[in-house]
Backbone as JSON, one array per atom type, in Angstrom:
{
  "sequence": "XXXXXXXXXXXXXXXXXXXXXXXXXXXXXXXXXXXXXXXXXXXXXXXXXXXXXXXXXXXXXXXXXXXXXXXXXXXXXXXXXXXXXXXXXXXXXXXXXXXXXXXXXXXXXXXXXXXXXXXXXXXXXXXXXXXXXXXXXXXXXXXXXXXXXXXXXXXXXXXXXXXXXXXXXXXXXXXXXXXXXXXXXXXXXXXXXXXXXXXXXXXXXXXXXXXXXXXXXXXXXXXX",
  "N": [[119.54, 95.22, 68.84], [119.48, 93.64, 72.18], [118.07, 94.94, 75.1], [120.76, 95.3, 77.34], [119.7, 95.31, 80.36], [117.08, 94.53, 80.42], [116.69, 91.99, 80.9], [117.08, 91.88, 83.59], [115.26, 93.81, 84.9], [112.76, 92.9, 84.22], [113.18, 90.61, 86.35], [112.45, 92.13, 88.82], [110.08, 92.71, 88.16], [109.54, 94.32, 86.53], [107.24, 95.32, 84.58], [104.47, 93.95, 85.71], [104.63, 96.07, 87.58], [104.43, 98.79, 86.37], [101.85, 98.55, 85.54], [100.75, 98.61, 87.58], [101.2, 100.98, 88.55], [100.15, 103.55, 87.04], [100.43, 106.09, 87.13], [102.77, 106.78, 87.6], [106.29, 108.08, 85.55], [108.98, 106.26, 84.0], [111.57, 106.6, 83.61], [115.11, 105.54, 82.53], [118.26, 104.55, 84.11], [121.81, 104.96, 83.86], [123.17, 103.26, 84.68], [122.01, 100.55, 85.04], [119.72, 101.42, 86.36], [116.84, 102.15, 87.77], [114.31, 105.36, 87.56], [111.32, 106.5, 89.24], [108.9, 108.43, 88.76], [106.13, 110.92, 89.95], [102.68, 110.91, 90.37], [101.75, 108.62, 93.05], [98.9, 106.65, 93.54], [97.52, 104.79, 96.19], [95.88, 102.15, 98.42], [95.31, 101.36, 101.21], [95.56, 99.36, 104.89], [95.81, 98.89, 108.26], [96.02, 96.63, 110.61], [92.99, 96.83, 112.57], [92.75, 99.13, 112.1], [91.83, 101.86, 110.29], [90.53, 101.61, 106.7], [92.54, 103.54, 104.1], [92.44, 105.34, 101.35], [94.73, 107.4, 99.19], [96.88, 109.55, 97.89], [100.04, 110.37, 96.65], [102.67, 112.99, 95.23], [105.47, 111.37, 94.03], [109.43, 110.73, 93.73], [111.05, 107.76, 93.2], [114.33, 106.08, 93.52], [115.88, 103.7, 91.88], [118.56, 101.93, 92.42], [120.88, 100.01, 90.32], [121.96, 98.55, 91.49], [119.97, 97.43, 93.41], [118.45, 94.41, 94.6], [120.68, 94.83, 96.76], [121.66, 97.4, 96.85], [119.96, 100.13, 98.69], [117.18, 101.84, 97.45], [115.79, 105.53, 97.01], [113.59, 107.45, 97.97], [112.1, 109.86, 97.59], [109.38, 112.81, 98.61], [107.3, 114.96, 96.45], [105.63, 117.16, 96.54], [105.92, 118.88, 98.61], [104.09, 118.38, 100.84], [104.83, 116.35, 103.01], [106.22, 116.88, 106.01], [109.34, 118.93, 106.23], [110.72, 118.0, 108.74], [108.99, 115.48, 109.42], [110.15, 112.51, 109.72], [112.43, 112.47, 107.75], [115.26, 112.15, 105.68], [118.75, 113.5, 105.8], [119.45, 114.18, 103.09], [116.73, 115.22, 102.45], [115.09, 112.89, 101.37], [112.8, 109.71, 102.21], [112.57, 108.47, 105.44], [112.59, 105.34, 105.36], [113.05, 103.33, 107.25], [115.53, 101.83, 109.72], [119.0, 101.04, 108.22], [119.06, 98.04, 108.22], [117.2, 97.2, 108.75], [115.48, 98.34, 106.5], [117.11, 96.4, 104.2], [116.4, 94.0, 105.35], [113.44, 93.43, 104.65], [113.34, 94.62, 102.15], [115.07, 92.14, 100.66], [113.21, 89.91, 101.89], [111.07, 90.19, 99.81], [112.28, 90.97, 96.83], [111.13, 92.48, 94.71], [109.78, 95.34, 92.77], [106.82, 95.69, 93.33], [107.75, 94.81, 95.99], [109.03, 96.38, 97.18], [107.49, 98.72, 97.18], [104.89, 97.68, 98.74], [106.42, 97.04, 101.11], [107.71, 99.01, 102.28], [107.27, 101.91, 100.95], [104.52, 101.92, 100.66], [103.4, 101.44, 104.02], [104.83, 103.82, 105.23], [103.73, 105.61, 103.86], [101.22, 105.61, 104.52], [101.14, 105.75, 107.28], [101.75, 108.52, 107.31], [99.4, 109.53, 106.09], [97.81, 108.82, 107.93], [98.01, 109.97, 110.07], [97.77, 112.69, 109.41], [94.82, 113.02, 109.23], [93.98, 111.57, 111.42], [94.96, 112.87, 113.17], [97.11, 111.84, 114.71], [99.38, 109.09, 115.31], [98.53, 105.89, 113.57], [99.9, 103.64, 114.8], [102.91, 102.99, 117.49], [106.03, 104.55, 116.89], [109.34, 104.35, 115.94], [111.98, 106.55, 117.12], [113.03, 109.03, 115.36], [116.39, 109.21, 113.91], [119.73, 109.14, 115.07], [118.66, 107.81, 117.98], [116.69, 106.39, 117.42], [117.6, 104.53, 115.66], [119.25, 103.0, 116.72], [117.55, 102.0, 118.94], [116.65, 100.21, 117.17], [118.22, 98.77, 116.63], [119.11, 97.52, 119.1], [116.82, 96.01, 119.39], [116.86, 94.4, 117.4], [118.94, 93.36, 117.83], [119.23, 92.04, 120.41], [120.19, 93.34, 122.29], [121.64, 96.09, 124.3], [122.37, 99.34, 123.63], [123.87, 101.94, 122.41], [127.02, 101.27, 122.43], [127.11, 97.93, 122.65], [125.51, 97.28, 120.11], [127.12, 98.74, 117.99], [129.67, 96.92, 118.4], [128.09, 94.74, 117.97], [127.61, 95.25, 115.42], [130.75, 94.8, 114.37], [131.13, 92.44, 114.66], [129.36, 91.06, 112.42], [130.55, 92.41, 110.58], [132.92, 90.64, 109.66], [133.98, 87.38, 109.17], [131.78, 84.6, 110.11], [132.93, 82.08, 110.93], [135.19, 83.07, 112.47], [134.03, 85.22, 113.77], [132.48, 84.35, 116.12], [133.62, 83.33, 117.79], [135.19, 85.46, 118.86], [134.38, 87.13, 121.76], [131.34, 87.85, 122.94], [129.3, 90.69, 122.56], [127.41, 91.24, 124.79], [128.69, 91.25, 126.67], [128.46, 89.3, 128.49], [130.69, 87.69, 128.78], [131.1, 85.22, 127.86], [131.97, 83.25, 124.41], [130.65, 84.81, 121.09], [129.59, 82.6, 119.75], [128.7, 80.57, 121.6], [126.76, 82.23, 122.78], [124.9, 85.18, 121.93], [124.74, 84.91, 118.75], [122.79, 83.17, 117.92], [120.95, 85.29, 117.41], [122.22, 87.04, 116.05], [123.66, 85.37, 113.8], [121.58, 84.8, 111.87], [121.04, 87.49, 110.26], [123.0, 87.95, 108.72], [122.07, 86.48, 105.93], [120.78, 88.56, 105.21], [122.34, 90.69, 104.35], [125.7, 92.01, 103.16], [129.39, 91.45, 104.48], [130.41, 93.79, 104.05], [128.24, 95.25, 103.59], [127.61, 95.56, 105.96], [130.04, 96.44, 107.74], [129.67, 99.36, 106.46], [127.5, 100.25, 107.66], [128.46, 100.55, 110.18], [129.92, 102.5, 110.11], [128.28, 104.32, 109.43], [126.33, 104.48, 111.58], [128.31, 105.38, 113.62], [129.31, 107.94, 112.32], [126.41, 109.48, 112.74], [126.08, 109.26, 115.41], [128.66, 111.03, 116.33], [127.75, 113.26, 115.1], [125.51, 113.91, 116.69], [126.57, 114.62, 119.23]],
  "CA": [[120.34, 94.71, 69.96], [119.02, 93.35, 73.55], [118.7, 95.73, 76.07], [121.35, 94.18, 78.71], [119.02, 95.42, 81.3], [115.61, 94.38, 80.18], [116.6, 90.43, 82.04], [117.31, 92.59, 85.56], [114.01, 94.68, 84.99], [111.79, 91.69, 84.12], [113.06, 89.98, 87.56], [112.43, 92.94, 89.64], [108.66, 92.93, 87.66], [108.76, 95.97, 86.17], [105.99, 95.33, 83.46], [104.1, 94.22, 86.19], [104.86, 97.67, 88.32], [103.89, 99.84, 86.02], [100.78, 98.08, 85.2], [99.52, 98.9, 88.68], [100.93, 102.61, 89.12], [100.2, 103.85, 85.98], [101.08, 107.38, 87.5], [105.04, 107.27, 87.32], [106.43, 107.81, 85.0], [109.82, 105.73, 83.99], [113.54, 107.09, 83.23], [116.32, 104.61, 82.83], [119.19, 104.87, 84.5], [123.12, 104.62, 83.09], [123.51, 101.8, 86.01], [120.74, 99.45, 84.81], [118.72, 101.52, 87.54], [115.06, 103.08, 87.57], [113.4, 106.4, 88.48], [109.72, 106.59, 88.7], [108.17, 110.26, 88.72], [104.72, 110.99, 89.36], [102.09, 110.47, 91.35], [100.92, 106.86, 93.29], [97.37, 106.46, 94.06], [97.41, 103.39, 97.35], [94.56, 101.63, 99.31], [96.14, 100.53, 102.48], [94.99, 99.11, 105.98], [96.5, 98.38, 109.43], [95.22, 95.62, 111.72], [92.86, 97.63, 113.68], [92.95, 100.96, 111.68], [90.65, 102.33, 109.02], [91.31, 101.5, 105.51], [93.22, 104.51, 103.6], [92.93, 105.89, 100.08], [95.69, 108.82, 99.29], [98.12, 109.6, 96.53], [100.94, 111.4, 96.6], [103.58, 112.87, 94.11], [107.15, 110.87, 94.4], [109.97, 110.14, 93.01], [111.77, 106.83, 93.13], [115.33, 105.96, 92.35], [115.93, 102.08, 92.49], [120.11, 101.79, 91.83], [121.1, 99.18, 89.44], [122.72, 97.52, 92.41], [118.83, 96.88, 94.09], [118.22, 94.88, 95.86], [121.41, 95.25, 97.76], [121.82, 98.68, 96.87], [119.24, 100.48, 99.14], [116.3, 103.06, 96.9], [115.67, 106.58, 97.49], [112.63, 108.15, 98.05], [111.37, 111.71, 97.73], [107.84, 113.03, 98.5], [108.18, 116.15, 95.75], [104.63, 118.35, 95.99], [105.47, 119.58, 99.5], [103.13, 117.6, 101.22], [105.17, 116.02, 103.52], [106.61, 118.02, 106.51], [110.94, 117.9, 106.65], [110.49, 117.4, 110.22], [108.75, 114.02, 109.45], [110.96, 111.21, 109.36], [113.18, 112.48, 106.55], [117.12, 112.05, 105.86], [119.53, 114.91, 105.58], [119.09, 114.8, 101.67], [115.05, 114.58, 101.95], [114.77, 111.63, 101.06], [111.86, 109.58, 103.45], [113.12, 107.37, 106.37], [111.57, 104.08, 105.3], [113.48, 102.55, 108.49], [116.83, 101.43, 109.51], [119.05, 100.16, 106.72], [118.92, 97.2, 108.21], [115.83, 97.02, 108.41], [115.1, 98.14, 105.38], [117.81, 95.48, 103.52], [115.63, 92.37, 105.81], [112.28, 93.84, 103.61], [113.67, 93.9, 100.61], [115.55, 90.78, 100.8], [112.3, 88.66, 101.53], [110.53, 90.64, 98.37], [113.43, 91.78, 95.96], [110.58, 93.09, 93.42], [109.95, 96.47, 92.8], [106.11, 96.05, 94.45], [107.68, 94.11, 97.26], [109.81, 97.58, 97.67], [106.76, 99.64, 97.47], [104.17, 97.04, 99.53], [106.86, 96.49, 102.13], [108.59, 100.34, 103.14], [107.11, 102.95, 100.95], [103.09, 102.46, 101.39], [103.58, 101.65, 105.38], [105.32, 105.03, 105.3], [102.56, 106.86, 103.5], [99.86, 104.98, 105.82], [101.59, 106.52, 108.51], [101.47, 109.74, 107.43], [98.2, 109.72, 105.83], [96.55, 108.29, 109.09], [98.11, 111.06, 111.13], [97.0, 113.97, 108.79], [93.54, 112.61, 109.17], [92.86, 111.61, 112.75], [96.01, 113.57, 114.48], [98.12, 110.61, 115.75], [99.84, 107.79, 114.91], [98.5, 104.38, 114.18], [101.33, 102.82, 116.17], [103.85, 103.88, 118.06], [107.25, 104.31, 115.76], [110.94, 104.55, 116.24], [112.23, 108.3, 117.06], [114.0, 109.38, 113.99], [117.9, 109.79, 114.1], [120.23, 107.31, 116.24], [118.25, 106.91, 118.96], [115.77, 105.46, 117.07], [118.56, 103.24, 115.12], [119.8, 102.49, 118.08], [116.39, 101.0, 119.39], [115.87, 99.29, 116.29], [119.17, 97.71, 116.53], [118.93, 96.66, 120.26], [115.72, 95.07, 119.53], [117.46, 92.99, 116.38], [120.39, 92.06, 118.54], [119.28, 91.68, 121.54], [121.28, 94.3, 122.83], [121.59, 97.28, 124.86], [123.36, 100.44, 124.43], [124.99, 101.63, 121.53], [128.33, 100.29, 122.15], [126.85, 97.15, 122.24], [125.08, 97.3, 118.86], [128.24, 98.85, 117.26], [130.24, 95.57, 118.96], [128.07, 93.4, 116.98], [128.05, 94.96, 113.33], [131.84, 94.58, 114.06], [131.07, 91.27, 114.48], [129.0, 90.7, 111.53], [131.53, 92.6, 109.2], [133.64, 89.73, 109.62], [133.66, 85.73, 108.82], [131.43, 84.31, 110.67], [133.63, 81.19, 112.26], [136.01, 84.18, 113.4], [133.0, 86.15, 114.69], [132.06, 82.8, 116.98], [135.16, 83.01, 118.23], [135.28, 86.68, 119.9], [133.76, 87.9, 123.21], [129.82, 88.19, 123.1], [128.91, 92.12, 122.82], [126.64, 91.47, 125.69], [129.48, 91.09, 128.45], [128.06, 88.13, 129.44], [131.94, 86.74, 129.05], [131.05, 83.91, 126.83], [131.97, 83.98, 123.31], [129.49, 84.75, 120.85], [129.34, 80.89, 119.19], [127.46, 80.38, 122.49], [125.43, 83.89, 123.8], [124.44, 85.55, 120.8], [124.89, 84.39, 117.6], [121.22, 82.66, 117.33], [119.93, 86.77, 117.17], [123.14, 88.03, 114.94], [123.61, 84.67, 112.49], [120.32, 84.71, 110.25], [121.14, 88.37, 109.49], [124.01, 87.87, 107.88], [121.61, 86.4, 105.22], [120.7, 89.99, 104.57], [123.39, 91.71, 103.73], [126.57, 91.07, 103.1], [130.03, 91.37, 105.41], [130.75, 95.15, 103.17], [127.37, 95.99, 103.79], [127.76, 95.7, 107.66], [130.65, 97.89, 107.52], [128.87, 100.35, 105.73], [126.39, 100.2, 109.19], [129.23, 100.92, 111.07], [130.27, 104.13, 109.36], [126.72, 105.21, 109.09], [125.82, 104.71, 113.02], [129.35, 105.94, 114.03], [128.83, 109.4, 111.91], [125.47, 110.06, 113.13], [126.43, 109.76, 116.8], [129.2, 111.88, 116.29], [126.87, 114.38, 114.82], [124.57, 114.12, 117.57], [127.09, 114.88, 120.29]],
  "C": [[119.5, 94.71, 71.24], [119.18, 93.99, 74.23], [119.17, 94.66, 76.72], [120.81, 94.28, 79.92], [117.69, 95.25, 81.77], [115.85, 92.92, 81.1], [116.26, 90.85, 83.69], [116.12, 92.72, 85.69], [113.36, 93.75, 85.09], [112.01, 90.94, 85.79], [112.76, 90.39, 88.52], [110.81, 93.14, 89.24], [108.16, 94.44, 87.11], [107.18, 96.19, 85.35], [104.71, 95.21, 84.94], [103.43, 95.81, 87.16], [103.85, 98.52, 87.86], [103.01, 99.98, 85.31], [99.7, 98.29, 86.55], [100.05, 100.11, 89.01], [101.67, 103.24, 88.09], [100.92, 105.7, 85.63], [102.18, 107.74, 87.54], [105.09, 106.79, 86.39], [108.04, 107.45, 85.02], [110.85, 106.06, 83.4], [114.67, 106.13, 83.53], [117.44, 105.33, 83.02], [120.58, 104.1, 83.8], [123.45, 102.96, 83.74], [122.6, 100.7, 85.75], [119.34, 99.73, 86.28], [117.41, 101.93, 87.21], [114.85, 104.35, 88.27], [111.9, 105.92, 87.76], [109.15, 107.97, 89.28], [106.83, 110.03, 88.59], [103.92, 110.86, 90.23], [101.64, 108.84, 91.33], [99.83, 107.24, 94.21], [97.36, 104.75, 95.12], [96.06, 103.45, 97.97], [95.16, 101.25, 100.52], [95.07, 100.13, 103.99], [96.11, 98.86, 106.52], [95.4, 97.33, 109.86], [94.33, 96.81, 112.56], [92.78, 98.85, 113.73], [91.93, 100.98, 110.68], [91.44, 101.99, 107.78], [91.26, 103.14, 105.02], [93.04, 104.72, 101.85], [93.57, 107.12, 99.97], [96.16, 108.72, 97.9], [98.63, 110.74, 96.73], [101.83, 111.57, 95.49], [105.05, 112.18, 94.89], [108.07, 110.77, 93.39], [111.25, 109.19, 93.82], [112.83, 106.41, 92.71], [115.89, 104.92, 93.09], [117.42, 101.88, 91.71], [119.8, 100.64, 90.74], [121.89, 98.15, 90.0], [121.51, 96.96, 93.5], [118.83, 95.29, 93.9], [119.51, 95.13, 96.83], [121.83, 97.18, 97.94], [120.16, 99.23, 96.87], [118.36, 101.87, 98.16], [116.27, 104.19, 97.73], [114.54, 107.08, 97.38], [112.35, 109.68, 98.06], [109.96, 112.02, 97.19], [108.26, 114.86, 97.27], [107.18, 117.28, 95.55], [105.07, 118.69, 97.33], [104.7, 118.89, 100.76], [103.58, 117.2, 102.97], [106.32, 116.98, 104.45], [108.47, 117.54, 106.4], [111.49, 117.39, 107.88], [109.85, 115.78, 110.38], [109.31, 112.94, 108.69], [111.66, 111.22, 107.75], [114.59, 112.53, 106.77], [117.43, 113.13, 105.63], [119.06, 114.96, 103.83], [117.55, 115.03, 101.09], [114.78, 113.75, 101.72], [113.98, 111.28, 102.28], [112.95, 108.57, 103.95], [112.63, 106.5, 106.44], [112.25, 102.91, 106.47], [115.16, 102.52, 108.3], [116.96, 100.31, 108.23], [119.1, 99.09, 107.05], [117.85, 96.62, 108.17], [114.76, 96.95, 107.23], [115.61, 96.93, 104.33], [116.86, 93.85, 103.97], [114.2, 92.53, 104.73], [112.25, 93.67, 102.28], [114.45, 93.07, 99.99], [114.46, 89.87, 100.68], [111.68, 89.19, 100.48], [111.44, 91.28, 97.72], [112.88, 91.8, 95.01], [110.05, 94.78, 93.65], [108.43, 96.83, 93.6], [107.05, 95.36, 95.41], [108.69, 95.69, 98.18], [108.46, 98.57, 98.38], [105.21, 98.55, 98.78], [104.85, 97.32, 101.22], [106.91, 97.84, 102.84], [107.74, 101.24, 102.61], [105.5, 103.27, 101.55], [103.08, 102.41, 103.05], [104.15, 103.18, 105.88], [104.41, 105.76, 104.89], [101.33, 106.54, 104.48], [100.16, 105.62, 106.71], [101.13, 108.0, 108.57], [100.34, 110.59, 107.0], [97.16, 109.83, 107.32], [97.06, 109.29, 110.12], [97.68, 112.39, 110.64], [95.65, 113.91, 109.42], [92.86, 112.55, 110.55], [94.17, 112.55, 113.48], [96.91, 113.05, 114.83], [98.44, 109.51, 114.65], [98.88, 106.31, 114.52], [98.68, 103.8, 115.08], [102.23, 103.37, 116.14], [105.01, 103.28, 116.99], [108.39, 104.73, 116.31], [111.0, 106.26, 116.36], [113.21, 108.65, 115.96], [115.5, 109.55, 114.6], [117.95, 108.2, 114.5], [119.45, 107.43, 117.27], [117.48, 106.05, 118.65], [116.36, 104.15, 116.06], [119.02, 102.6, 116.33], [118.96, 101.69, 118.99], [116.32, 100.12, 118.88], [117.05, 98.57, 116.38], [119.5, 96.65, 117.92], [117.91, 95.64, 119.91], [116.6, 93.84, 118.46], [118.52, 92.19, 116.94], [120.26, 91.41, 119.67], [120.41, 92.43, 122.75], [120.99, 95.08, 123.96], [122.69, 98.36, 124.93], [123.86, 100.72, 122.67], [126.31, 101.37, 121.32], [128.3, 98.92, 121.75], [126.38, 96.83, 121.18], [126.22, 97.38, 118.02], [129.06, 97.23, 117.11], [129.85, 94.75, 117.55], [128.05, 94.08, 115.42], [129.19, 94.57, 113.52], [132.14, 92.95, 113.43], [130.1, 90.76, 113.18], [129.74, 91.53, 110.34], [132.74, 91.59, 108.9], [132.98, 88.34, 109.27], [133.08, 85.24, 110.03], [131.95, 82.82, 111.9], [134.53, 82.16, 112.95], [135.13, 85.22, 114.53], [132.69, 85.28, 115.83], [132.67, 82.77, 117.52], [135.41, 84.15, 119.73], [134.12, 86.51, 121.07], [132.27, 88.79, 122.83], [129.64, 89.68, 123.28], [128.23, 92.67, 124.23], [127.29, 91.58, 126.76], [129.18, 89.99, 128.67], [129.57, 87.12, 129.54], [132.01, 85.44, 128.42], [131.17, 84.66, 125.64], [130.44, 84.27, 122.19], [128.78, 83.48, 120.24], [128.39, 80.76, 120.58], [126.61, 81.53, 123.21], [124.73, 84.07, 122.45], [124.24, 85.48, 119.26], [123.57, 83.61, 117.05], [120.52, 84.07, 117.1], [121.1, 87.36, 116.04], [122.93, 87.23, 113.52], [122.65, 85.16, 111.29], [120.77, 86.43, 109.76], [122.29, 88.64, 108.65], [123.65, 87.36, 106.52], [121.57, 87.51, 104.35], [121.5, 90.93, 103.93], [125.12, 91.42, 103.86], [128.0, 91.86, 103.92], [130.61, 93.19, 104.85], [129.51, 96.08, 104.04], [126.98, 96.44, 105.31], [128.78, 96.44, 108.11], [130.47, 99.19, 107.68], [128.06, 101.08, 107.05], [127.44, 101.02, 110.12], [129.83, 102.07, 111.5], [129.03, 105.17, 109.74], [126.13, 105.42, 110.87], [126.61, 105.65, 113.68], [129.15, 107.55, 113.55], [127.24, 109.64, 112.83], [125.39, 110.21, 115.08], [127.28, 110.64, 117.18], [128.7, 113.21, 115.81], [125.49, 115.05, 115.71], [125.47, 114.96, 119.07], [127.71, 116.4, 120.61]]
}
């Protein structure tokens, strides 16, 4: 009998995958999901930075709802401090989820997961072991640093304003067109904003903006 999950896997490139990081190893999940255990050996560069060889141990757990359902990361020898850019469960902070959902949206393969969020994340923290510092300057972990990253995507300021617009992108978009621009500016958003909110509605879908809403809302309430 056919695995029913070998079509998913194949589109996500697993054969590929684990033809270039021969070091995890692979556990199927009940969900048609993946872990990968083990160590990954990367080469990486920045514009303008030194090229990088590292490897670290991880483990990977890619739902069975990827790409919309966001992976989990965990660095697992230690290595990595919990002070750097990690979530309450350990897991790494490969960016806001929106951020992360625009990434693996334009590559929804399992390298375009690890090309896009996880090596940029180990580059980071490789290239600061090494010379002391950053590459480039990066978001401040928590909400303020969601809260940056979401001004910059909306064109915003403030987190009320940010909140405003997921509201507005958890809804239908001719109804969203309709309401009062987040920005104040007193126009609706069909004419202010909506050329910086629309295209992301590509990304994720009117649940998954929700979801944002919950997730920003808790962590400011946990900050206060």
């Amino acid at each position: 009998m056919r695995d029913p999950c070998e079509k998913r896997h194949a589109a996500l490139g697993l054969a590929e995958f684990q033809e270039r990081f021969p070091g995890l190893r692979l556990t199927h999940l009940s969900d048609c999901g993946l872990q990968f255990e083990g160590q990954m050996l990367f080469r990486a560069t920045k514009a303008g930075f030194d090229e990088i060889t590292d490897q670290y141990q991880l483990r990977i757990v890619v739902p069975g709802s990827f790409p919309e359902g966001q992976p989990s990361v965990y660095e697992t020898n230690g290595r990595i401090a919990a002070d750097y850019h990690k979530m309450s469960d350990n897991s790494l902070c490969l960016g806001s989820p929106i951020g992360i959902q625009v990434e693996i949206t334009q590559q929804p393969t399992l390298e375009g997961l690890v090309d896009r969020l996880i090596i940029p994340y180990l580059y980071n923290h490789s290239y600061q072991q090494q010379e002391g510092q950053l590459p480039v300057g990066e978001l401040e972990h928590g909400v303020s640093g969601l809260i940056l990253d979401y001004e910059r995507r909306f064109r915003l300021k403030g987190a009320k304003q940010c909140i405003e617009a997921l509201k507005l992108l958890a809804i239908k978009k001719n109804k969203a067109n309709k309401r009062p621009c987040p920005c104040c500016s007193g126009r609706r958003l069909g004419q202010c904003h909506s050329k910086h909110l629309t295209p992301l509605r590509w990304y994720g879908s009117r649940k998954f903006y929700r979801k944002q809403i919950e997730y920003i809302t808790e962590l400011i309430d946990r900050s206060q």
